[in-house]
mmCIF file of C-alpha atoms and ligand atoms in Angstrom:
data_model
loop_
_atom_site.group_PDB
_atom_site.id
_atom_site.type_symbol
_atom_site.label_atom_id
_atom_site.label_comp_id
_atom_site.label_asym_id
_atom_site.label_seq_id
_atom_site.Cartn_x
_atom_site.Cartn_y
_atom_site.Cartn_z
ATOM 1 C CA UNK A 3 115.540 49.943 -165.560
ATOM 2 C CA UNK A 4 115.143 48.932 -169.209
ATOM 3 C CA UNK A 5 113.063 50.206 -172.116
ATOM 4 C CA UNK A 6 111.118 47.146 -173.136
ATOM 5 C CA UNK A 7 109.023 46.579 -176.280
ATOM 6 C CA UNK A 8 106.394 43.908 -175.639
ATOM 7 C CA UNK A 9 104.710 42.412 -178.721
ATOM 8 C CA UNK A 10 101.710 40.078 -178.195
ATOM 9 C CA UNK A 11 99.592 41.092 -175.241
ATOM 10 C CA UNK A 12 97.251 38.095 -175.064
ATOM 11 C CA UNK A 13 96.403 35.818 -172.120
ATOM 12 C CA UNK A 14 100.107 35.391 -171.305
ATOM 13 C CA UNK A 15 101.774 38.500 -172.709
ATOM 14 C CA UNK A 16 99.602 41.072 -170.934
ATOM 15 C CA UNK A 17 100.208 39.852 -167.359
ATOM 16 C CA UNK A 18 103.918 39.419 -168.153
ATOM 17 C CA UNK A 19 104.126 42.972 -169.430
ATOM 18 C CA UNK A 20 102.196 44.164 -166.352
ATOM 19 C CA UNK A 21 104.808 42.550 -164.111
ATOM 20 C CA UNK A 22 107.581 44.401 -165.935
ATOM 21 C CA UNK A 23 105.699 47.644 -165.393
ATOM 22 C CA UNK A 24 105.251 46.839 -161.680
ATOM 23 C CA UNK A 25 109.019 46.234 -161.447
ATOM 24 C CA UNK A 26 109.630 49.747 -162.791
ATOM 25 C CA UNK A 27 110.557 49.047 -166.435
ATOM 26 C CA UNK A 28 109.253 51.262 -169.244
ATOM 27 C CA UNK A 29 107.062 49.100 -171.453
ATOM 28 C CA UNK A 30 105.842 50.026 -174.909
ATOM 29 C CA UNK A 31 103.456 47.415 -176.309
ATOM 30 C CA UNK A 32 101.820 46.317 -179.504
ATOM 31 C CA UNK A 33 99.138 43.777 -180.313
ATOM 32 C CA UNK A 34 96.837 43.365 -183.314
ATOM 33 C CA UNK A 35 93.947 43.450 -180.857
ATOM 34 C CA UNK A 36 93.121 47.048 -179.816
ATOM 35 C CA UNK A 37 91.399 45.747 -176.639
ATOM 36 C CA UNK A 38 94.636 44.113 -175.437
ATOM 37 C CA UNK A 39 96.642 47.259 -176.142
ATOM 38 C CA UNK A 40 94.120 49.318 -174.120
ATOM 39 C CA UNK A 41 94.644 47.003 -171.132
ATOM 40 C CA UNK A 42 98.415 47.640 -171.247
ATOM 41 C CA UNK A 43 97.754 51.387 -171.417
ATOM 42 C CA UNK A 44 95.457 51.154 -168.383
ATOM 43 C CA UNK A 45 98.279 49.446 -166.491
ATOM 44 C CA UNK A 46 100.664 52.342 -167.249
ATOM 45 C CA UNK A 47 102.317 51.139 -170.477
ATOM 46 C CA UNK A 48 102.819 53.052 -173.741
ATOM 47 C CA UNK A 49 101.300 51.961 -177.045
ATOM 48 C CA UNK A 50 103.119 51.650 -180.376
ATOM 49 C CA UNK A 51 101.484 51.693 -183.817
ATOM 50 C CA UNK A 52 103.283 48.494 -184.838
ATOM 51 C CA UNK A 53 105.896 46.002 -183.590
ATOM 52 C CA UNK A 54 108.839 47.578 -185.426
ATOM 53 C CA UNK A 55 108.045 51.066 -184.019
ATOM 54 C CA UNK A 56 108.208 49.693 -180.493
ATOM 55 C CA UNK A 57 111.382 47.697 -181.239
ATOM 56 C CA UNK A 58 113.179 50.707 -182.698
ATOM 57 C CA UNK A 59 113.015 52.547 -179.375
ATOM 58 C CA UNK A 60 113.714 49.572 -177.110
ATOM 59 C CA UNK A 61 116.754 48.057 -175.393
ATOM 60 C CA UNK A 62 114.934 44.753 -174.976
ATOM 61 C CA UNK A 63 112.216 43.302 -177.202
ATOM 62 C CA UNK A 64 109.953 40.528 -175.865
ATOM 63 C CA UNK A 65 107.459 38.687 -178.063
ATOM 64 C CA UNK A 66 104.615 36.419 -176.857
ATOM 65 C CA UNK A 67 102.826 35.330 -180.036
ATOM 66 C CA UNK A 68 100.630 32.360 -180.961
ATOM 67 C CA UNK A 69 102.934 30.283 -183.202
ATOM 68 C CA UNK A 70 106.001 30.140 -185.469
ATOM 69 C CA UNK A 71 104.178 31.803 -188.371
ATOM 70 C CA UNK A 72 103.563 35.023 -186.423
ATOM 71 C CA UNK A 73 107.111 34.944 -184.971
ATOM 72 C CA UNK A 74 108.617 34.762 -188.478
ATOM 73 C CA UNK A 75 106.362 37.587 -189.688
ATOM 74 C CA UNK A 76 107.029 39.920 -186.786
ATOM 75 C CA UNK A 77 110.830 39.379 -186.768
ATOM 76 C CA UNK A 78 111.692 38.648 -190.397
ATOM 77 C CA UNK A 79 108.896 40.311 -192.410
ATOM 78 C CA UNK A 80 109.583 43.470 -194.384
ATOM 79 C CA UNK A 81 110.054 46.271 -191.810
ATOM 80 C CA UNK A 82 110.134 43.655 -189.071
ATOM 81 C CA UNK A 83 112.045 43.699 -185.780
ATOM 82 C CA UNK A 84 115.301 42.294 -187.186
ATOM 83 C CA UNK A 85 115.362 45.009 -189.813
ATOM 84 C CA UNK A 86 114.463 47.927 -187.526
ATOM 85 C CA UNK A 87 115.930 47.188 -184.073
ATOM 86 C CA UNK A 88 119.113 49.076 -183.207
ATOM 87 C CA UNK A 89 122.344 47.020 -182.999
ATOM 88 C CA UNK A 90 122.876 45.374 -179.577
ATOM 89 C CA UNK A 91 119.146 45.279 -178.816
ATOM 90 C CA UNK A 92 118.334 42.099 -176.927
ATOM 91 C CA UNK A 93 115.539 40.034 -178.541
ATOM 92 C CA UNK A 94 113.583 37.490 -176.477
ATOM 93 C CA UNK A 95 110.858 35.306 -177.951
ATOM 94 C CA UNK A 96 108.753 33.611 -175.265
ATOM 95 C CA UNK A 97 106.177 32.088 -177.637
ATOM 96 C CA UNK A 98 106.059 28.277 -177.937
ATOM 97 C CA UNK A 99 107.163 27.573 -181.502
ATOM 98 C CA UNK A 100 109.093 25.009 -183.584
ATOM 99 C CA UNK A 101 112.824 24.626 -183.000
ATOM 100 C CA UNK A 102 113.599 25.260 -186.691
ATOM 101 C CA UNK A 103 111.926 28.681 -186.728
ATOM 102 C CA UNK A 104 113.546 29.646 -183.419
ATOM 103 C CA UNK A 105 117.004 28.810 -184.882
ATOM 104 C CA UNK A 106 116.302 30.533 -188.226
ATOM 105 C CA UNK A 107 115.165 33.767 -186.566
ATOM 106 C CA UNK A 108 118.114 33.762 -184.124
ATOM 107 C CA UNK A 109 120.520 33.273 -187.052
ATOM 108 C CA UNK A 110 118.984 36.174 -188.999
ATOM 109 C CA UNK A 111 119.156 38.365 -185.865
ATOM 110 C CA UNK A 112 122.828 37.506 -185.292
ATOM 111 C CA UNK A 113 123.706 38.635 -188.812
ATOM 112 C CA UNK A 114 122.426 42.073 -187.800
ATOM 113 C CA UNK A 115 124.389 42.090 -184.514
ATOM 114 C CA UNK A 116 121.289 41.386 -182.474
ATOM 115 C CA UNK A 117 121.442 38.816 -179.662
ATOM 116 C CA UNK A 118 118.347 36.596 -179.629
ATOM 117 C CA UNK A 119 117.035 34.141 -177.075
ATOM 118 C CA UNK A 120 114.188 31.657 -177.350
ATOM 119 C CA UNK A 121 112.643 31.637 -173.897
ATOM 120 C CA UNK A 122 109.318 29.728 -173.837
ATOM 121 C CA UNK A 123 107.534 29.414 -170.538
ATOM 122 C CA UNK A 124 105.699 26.955 -168.367
ATOM 123 C CA UNK A 125 103.224 27.903 -165.675
ATOM 124 C CA UNK A 126 100.192 29.127 -167.603
ATOM 125 C CA UNK A 127 98.172 32.291 -167.074
ATOM 126 C CA UNK A 128 98.299 31.811 -163.317
ATOM 127 C CA UNK A 129 102.096 31.766 -163.380
ATOM 128 C CA UNK A 130 102.231 34.721 -165.756
ATOM 129 C CA UNK A 131 99.990 36.756 -163.422
ATOM 130 C CA UNK A 132 101.850 35.750 -160.235
ATOM 131 C CA UNK A 133 105.255 36.226 -161.858
ATOM 132 C CA UNK A 134 106.217 32.635 -161.145
ATOM 133 C CA UNK A 135 106.788 31.295 -164.667
ATOM 134 C CA UNK A 136 109.537 28.865 -165.544
ATOM 135 C CA UNK A 137 111.639 30.139 -168.480
ATOM 136 C CA UNK A 138 113.556 27.635 -170.621
ATOM 137 C CA UNK A 139 116.158 29.633 -172.468
ATOM 138 C CA UNK A 140 118.183 28.956 -175.614
ATOM 139 C CA UNK A 141 120.959 31.266 -176.783
ATOM 140 C CA UNK A 142 124.448 32.557 -175.916
ATOM 141 C CA UNK A 143 125.806 32.800 -172.328
ATOM 142 C CA UNK A 144 126.206 36.550 -172.772
ATOM 143 C CA UNK A 145 122.604 37.114 -173.926
ATOM 144 C CA UNK A 146 121.308 34.836 -171.138
ATOM 145 C CA UNK A 147 123.208 36.809 -168.496
ATOM 146 C CA UNK A 148 121.779 40.051 -169.898
ATOM 147 C CA UNK A 149 118.202 38.714 -170.000
ATOM 148 C CA UNK A 150 118.130 36.955 -166.609
ATOM 149 C CA UNK A 151 117.333 39.996 -164.430
ATOM 150 C CA UNK A 152 114.431 40.891 -166.729
ATOM 151 C CA UNK A 153 113.088 37.347 -166.911
ATOM 152 C CA UNK A 154 113.266 37.208 -163.111
ATOM 153 C CA UNK A 155 110.620 39.937 -162.966
ATOM 154 C CA UNK A 156 108.216 37.562 -164.728
ATOM 155 C CA UNK A 157 109.347 34.154 -163.505
ATOM 156 C CA UNK A 158 110.728 32.226 -160.585
ATOM 157 C CA UNK A 159 112.813 29.563 -162.358
ATOM 158 C CA UNK A 160 115.072 30.636 -165.210
ATOM 159 C CA UNK A 161 117.080 27.818 -166.839
ATOM 160 C CA UNK A 162 119.686 28.165 -169.571
ATOM 161 C CA UNK A 163 119.064 25.110 -171.768
ATOM 162 C CA UNK A 164 121.905 25.663 -174.245
ATOM 163 C CA UNK A 165 122.261 27.289 -177.655
ATOM 164 C CA UNK A 166 119.586 28.779 -179.922
ATOM 165 C CA UNK A 167 116.442 26.639 -180.153
ATOM 166 C CA UNK A 168 117.189 24.604 -176.992
ATOM 167 C CA UNK A 169 114.565 26.506 -174.978
ATOM 168 C CA UNK A 170 111.954 25.367 -177.509
ATOM 169 C CA UNK A 171 113.393 21.847 -177.463
ATOM 170 C CA UNK A 172 112.951 21.785 -173.674
ATOM 171 C CA UNK A 173 109.420 23.141 -173.893
ATOM 172 C CA UNK A 174 108.151 20.618 -176.425
ATOM 173 C CA UNK A 175 109.780 17.689 -174.581
ATOM 174 C CA UNK A 176 108.238 18.892 -171.290
ATOM 175 C CA UNK A 177 104.787 19.317 -172.856
ATOM 176 C CA UNK A 178 104.970 15.884 -174.508
ATOM 177 C CA UNK A 179 105.467 14.450 -170.992
ATOM 178 C CA UNK A 180 102.514 16.514 -169.783
ATOM 179 C CA UNK A 181 100.166 15.495 -172.629
ATOM 180 C CA UNK A 182 100.988 11.805 -172.190
ATOM 181 C CA UNK A 183 100.766 11.923 -168.399
ATOM 182 C CA UNK A 184 97.428 13.767 -168.411
ATOM 183 C CA UNK A 185 95.974 11.052 -170.639
ATOM 184 C CA UNK A 186 97.427 8.319 -168.409
ATOM 185 C CA UNK A 187 96.038 9.861 -165.228
ATOM 186 C CA UNK A 188 92.651 10.434 -166.888
ATOM 187 C CA UNK A 189 92.478 6.835 -168.118
ATOM 188 C CA UNK A 190 93.271 5.623 -164.582
ATOM 189 C CA UNK A 191 90.399 7.667 -163.095
ATOM 190 C CA UNK A 192 87.998 6.436 -165.776
ATOM 191 C CA UNK A 193 88.995 2.824 -165.118
ATOM 192 C CA UNK A 194 88.821 3.336 -161.325
ATOM 193 C CA UNK A 195 85.231 4.550 -161.655
ATOM 194 C CA UNK A 196 84.272 1.489 -163.706
ATOM 195 C CA UNK A 197 85.904 -0.751 -161.055
ATOM 196 C CA UNK A 198 83.940 0.902 -158.256
ATOM 197 C CA UNK A 199 86.988 2.732 -156.802
ATOM 198 C CA UNK A 200 86.238 6.250 -155.495
ATOM 199 C CA UNK A 201 88.232 9.032 -157.268
ATOM 200 C CA UNK A 202 89.356 10.567 -153.958
ATOM 201 C CA UNK A 203 90.602 7.166 -152.788
ATOM 202 C CA UNK A 204 92.651 6.685 -155.986
ATOM 203 C CA UNK A 205 94.062 10.229 -155.511
ATOM 204 C CA UNK A 206 94.930 9.575 -151.835
ATOM 205 C CA UNK A 207 96.809 6.411 -152.826
ATOM 206 C CA UNK A 208 98.407 7.372 -156.163
ATOM 207 C CA UNK A 209 99.488 10.826 -155.000
ATOM 208 C CA UNK A 210 101.637 9.050 -152.423
ATOM 209 C CA UNK A 211 102.618 6.098 -154.638
ATOM 210 C CA UNK A 212 104.529 5.486 -157.839
ATOM 211 C CA UNK A 213 101.706 6.910 -160.020
ATOM 212 C CA UNK A 214 102.387 10.344 -158.533
ATOM 213 C CA UNK A 215 102.972 13.102 -161.126
ATOM 214 C CA UNK A 216 102.063 16.766 -161.744
ATOM 215 C CA UNK A 217 98.934 15.830 -163.741
ATOM 216 C CA UNK A 218 97.719 13.945 -160.647
ATOM 217 C CA UNK A 219 98.766 16.186 -157.763
ATOM 218 C CA UNK A 220 98.688 19.714 -159.179
ATOM 219 C CA UNK A 221 96.186 19.543 -162.015
ATOM 220 C CA UNK A 222 93.971 16.574 -161.163
ATOM 221 C CA UNK A 223 91.469 15.967 -163.998
ATOM 222 C CA UNK A 224 88.595 14.995 -161.624
ATOM 223 C CA UNK A 225 86.798 17.559 -159.448
ATOM 224 C CA UNK A 226 87.539 17.427 -155.727
ATOM 225 C CA UNK A 227 91.057 16.279 -154.841
ATOM 226 C CA UNK A 228 92.899 19.453 -156.059
ATOM 227 C CA UNK A 229 90.509 22.396 -155.542
ATOM 228 C CA UNK A 230 92.416 24.785 -157.859
ATOM 229 C CA UNK A 231 92.404 22.431 -160.859
ATOM 230 C CA UNK A 232 90.181 23.296 -163.876
ATOM 231 C CA UNK A 233 88.091 20.156 -163.254
ATOM 232 C CA UNK A 234 86.442 22.121 -160.459
ATOM 233 C CA UNK A 235 85.258 24.880 -162.818
ATOM 234 C CA UNK A 236 83.857 22.802 -165.664
ATOM 235 C CA UNK A 237 87.269 22.615 -167.400
ATOM 236 C CA UNK A 238 87.462 26.326 -168.225
ATOM 237 C CA UNK A 239 91.046 26.976 -169.355
ATOM 238 C CA UNK A 240 93.794 27.280 -168.065
ATOM 239 C CA UNK A 241 95.681 25.743 -170.927
ATOM 240 C CA UNK A 242 93.391 24.795 -173.775
ATOM 241 C CA UNK A 243 93.302 21.409 -175.548
ATOM 242 C CA UNK A 244 94.035 23.302 -178.781
ATOM 243 C CA UNK A 245 97.323 24.582 -177.259
ATOM 244 C CA UNK A 246 98.228 21.104 -176.014
ATOM 245 C CA UNK A 247 97.541 19.728 -179.486
ATOM 246 C CA UNK A 248 99.761 22.454 -180.975
ATOM 247 C CA UNK A 249 102.632 21.500 -178.634
ATOM 248 C CA UNK A 250 102.201 17.742 -179.242
ATOM 249 C CA UNK A 251 102.300 18.373 -182.981
ATOM 250 C CA UNK A 252 105.454 20.457 -182.561
ATOM 251 C CA UNK A 253 106.966 17.482 -180.674
ATOM 252 C CA UNK A 254 105.954 15.129 -183.518
ATOM 253 C CA UNK A 255 107.491 17.437 -186.162
ATOM 254 C CA UNK A 256 110.704 17.649 -184.109
ATOM 255 C CA UNK A 257 110.781 13.858 -183.606
ATOM 256 C CA UNK A 258 110.393 13.262 -187.347
ATOM 257 C CA UNK A 259 113.108 15.799 -188.146
ATOM 258 C CA UNK A 260 115.390 14.146 -185.595
ATOM 259 C CA UNK A 261 114.580 10.652 -186.831
ATOM 260 C CA UNK A 262 113.397 9.359 -183.434
ATOM 261 C CA UNK A 263 110.282 7.427 -182.449
ATOM 262 C CA UNK A 264 107.929 8.736 -179.776
ATOM 263 C CA UNK A 265 104.996 6.286 -179.905
ATOM 264 C CA UNK A 266 103.202 7.577 -176.798
ATOM 265 C CA UNK A 267 103.694 11.186 -177.888
ATOM 266 C CA UNK A 268 102.297 10.306 -181.317
ATOM 267 C CA UNK A 269 99.252 8.655 -179.762
ATOM 268 C CA UNK A 270 98.717 11.559 -177.359
ATOM 269 C CA UNK A 271 98.639 13.914 -180.389
ATOM 270 C CA UNK A 272 95.946 11.721 -181.989
ATOM 271 C CA UNK A 273 93.867 11.617 -178.788
ATOM 272 C CA UNK A 274 94.044 15.406 -178.406
ATOM 273 C CA UNK A 275 93.212 15.900 -182.130
ATOM 274 C CA UNK A 276 90.064 13.781 -181.614
ATOM 275 C CA UNK A 277 89.127 15.778 -178.505
ATOM 276 C CA UNK A 278 89.694 19.123 -180.283
ATOM 277 C CA UNK A 279 87.626 18.039 -183.324
ATOM 278 C CA UNK A 280 84.759 16.881 -181.184
ATOM 279 C CA UNK A 281 84.295 20.312 -179.561
ATOM 280 C CA UNK A 282 86.972 20.296 -176.863
ATOM 281 C CA UNK A 283 89.461 22.679 -178.491
ATOM 282 C CA UNK A 284 88.616 25.610 -176.248
ATOM 283 C CA UNK A 285 88.301 23.600 -173.051
ATOM 284 C CA UNK A 286 91.118 22.984 -170.613
ATOM 285 C CA UNK A 287 93.357 20.130 -171.746
ATOM 286 C CA UNK A 288 92.536 18.185 -168.556
ATOM 287 C CA UNK A 289 88.973 17.926 -169.943
ATOM 288 C CA UNK A 290 90.415 15.056 -171.986
ATOM 289 C CA UNK A 291 88.966 12.852 -169.217
ATOM 290 C CA UNK A 292 85.440 13.716 -170.424
ATOM 291 C CA UNK A 293 86.416 12.677 -173.943
ATOM 292 C CA UNK A 294 87.883 9.393 -172.683
ATOM 293 C CA UNK A 295 84.682 8.649 -170.722
ATOM 294 C CA UNK A 296 82.547 8.813 -173.894
HETATM 295 P P1 NAD B 304 96.838 34.538 -177.039
HETATM 296 O O1 NAD B 304 96.232 34.104 -178.292
HETATM 297 O O2 NAD B 304 96.012 34.868 -175.867
HETATM 298 O O3 NAD B 304 97.823 35.799 -177.329
HETATM 299 C C1 NAD B 304 98.545 35.988 -178.493
HETATM 300 C C2 NAD B 304 98.456 37.448 -178.844
HETATM 301 O O4 NAD B 304 99.275 37.724 -179.955
HETATM 302 C C3 NAD B 304 97.026 37.898 -179.226
HETATM 303 O O5 NAD B 304 96.612 38.960 -178.374
HETATM 304 C C4 NAD B 304 97.156 38.305 -180.670
HETATM 305 O O6 NAD B 304 96.319 39.391 -181.028
HETATM 306 C C5 NAD B 304 98.613 38.709 -180.742
HETATM 307 N N1 NAD B 304 99.160 38.671 -182.094
HETATM 308 C C6 NAD B 304 99.000 37.711 -183.048
HETATM 309 N N2 NAD B 304 99.722 38.035 -184.168
HETATM 310 C C7 NAD B 304 100.297 39.225 -183.910
HETATM 311 C C8 NAD B 304 101.133 40.094 -184.638
HETATM 312 N N3 NAD B 304 101.489 39.796 -185.904
HETATM 313 N N4 NAD B 304 101.545 41.238 -184.084
HETATM 314 C C9 NAD B 304 101.170 41.569 -182.815
HETATM 315 N N5 NAD B 304 100.361 40.777 -182.058
HETATM 316 C C10 NAD B 304 99.945 39.636 -182.588
HETATM 317 O O7 NAD B 304 97.903 33.385 -176.662
HETATM 318 P P2 NAD B 304 98.603 33.152 -175.236
HETATM 319 O O8 NAD B 304 97.786 32.181 -174.432
HETATM 320 O O9 NAD B 304 99.004 34.433 -174.670
HETATM 321 O O10 NAD B 304 99.906 32.307 -175.713
HETATM 322 C C11 NAD B 304 101.014 32.958 -176.312
HETATM 323 C C12 NAD B 304 102.116 31.919 -176.475
HETATM 324 O O11 NAD B 304 102.454 31.390 -175.190
HETATM 325 C C13 NAD B 304 101.742 30.752 -177.358
HETATM 326 O O12 NAD B 304 102.847 30.424 -178.162
HETATM 327 C C14 NAD B 304 101.425 29.668 -176.363
HETATM 328 O O13 NAD B 304 101.668 28.368 -176.902
HETATM 329 C C15 NAD B 304 102.385 29.976 -175.241
HETATM 330 N N6 NAD B 304 101.961 29.500 -173.912
HETATM 331 C C16 NAD B 304 100.658 29.687 -173.503
HETATM 332 C C17 NAD B 304 100.316 29.239 -172.207
HETATM 333 C C18 NAD B 304 98.894 29.409 -171.701
HETATM 334 O O14 NAD B 304 98.550 28.810 -170.679
HETATM 335 N N7 NAD B 304 98.050 30.242 -172.339
HETATM 336 C C19 NAD B 304 101.234 28.602 -171.387
HETATM 337 C C20 NAD B 304 102.547 28.455 -171.839
HETATM 338 C C21 NAD B 304 102.908 28.905 -173.100
#
């Protein structure tokens, strides 16, 4: 069993750390929020006074932070993880961040003999709690092989996507598909209503036809057809519209840097920006259907 430092114990990080504890690992955690840290303690974890303190004592460091800015600070800041971790410590960042930051942090870690993986996840808070996340992993074969048994305690599908940054590349491409498809499915339900077609009927037909996709069959944006979807609980998140906007903007930044056009991705980012600005930021991203109905 490994000594794990877990930094960032929010909606995702806390249940992931709890699953490591359940699997028998020693987990020492840190978060800027004292309430989050207390929850880890209640689950049997230890508490560090800062990220570097936890990293110093660990064999594996896992971070689950909001965005690239915090990841840079925690790893590369003065007295940060890259400076304080012992050589051969395995570093895993599971936050969703830009590819450039992921590659810069991994390169800085490598200079200090530290193997680093970017390992963002899909599956949301439900998947984090159930231990069924999908991990998309970028980094060396050796580091991937070392990390896999630990990631398997928190996820069901663990995919090695290639070198440093490729986990983040996979994540933003996947979420661009999700953002675009959620808007498409929502527009179809809005149009169906205007045409006098019952939502359940459209679901029964499209879920078995060529319009079938995850946004329709697993996360349906209208109440009724998929009882577990946020539409049935007034669009409480789940995965917020603000987070979807963040990921769509990351995809746009990456597309610009790569010199490629993603017209539907660009429009999806605009639609989500409108929704977030008009009060939807904290609602589930499938609540975009309410915005489209206006
Ligand atoms: P969250 O805001 O609930 O948690 C982030 C935590 O990081 C907070 O508790 C915050 O206090 C802590 N934090 C911030 N700066 C810190 C620092 N410098 N040192 C220590 N702790 C710090 O966010 P979340 O929903 O847990 O998401 C975390 C990451 O996972 C994000 O990158 C998000 O895009 C990604 N993600 C989220 C979901 C989801 O459904 N929530 C799904 C997939 C991926």
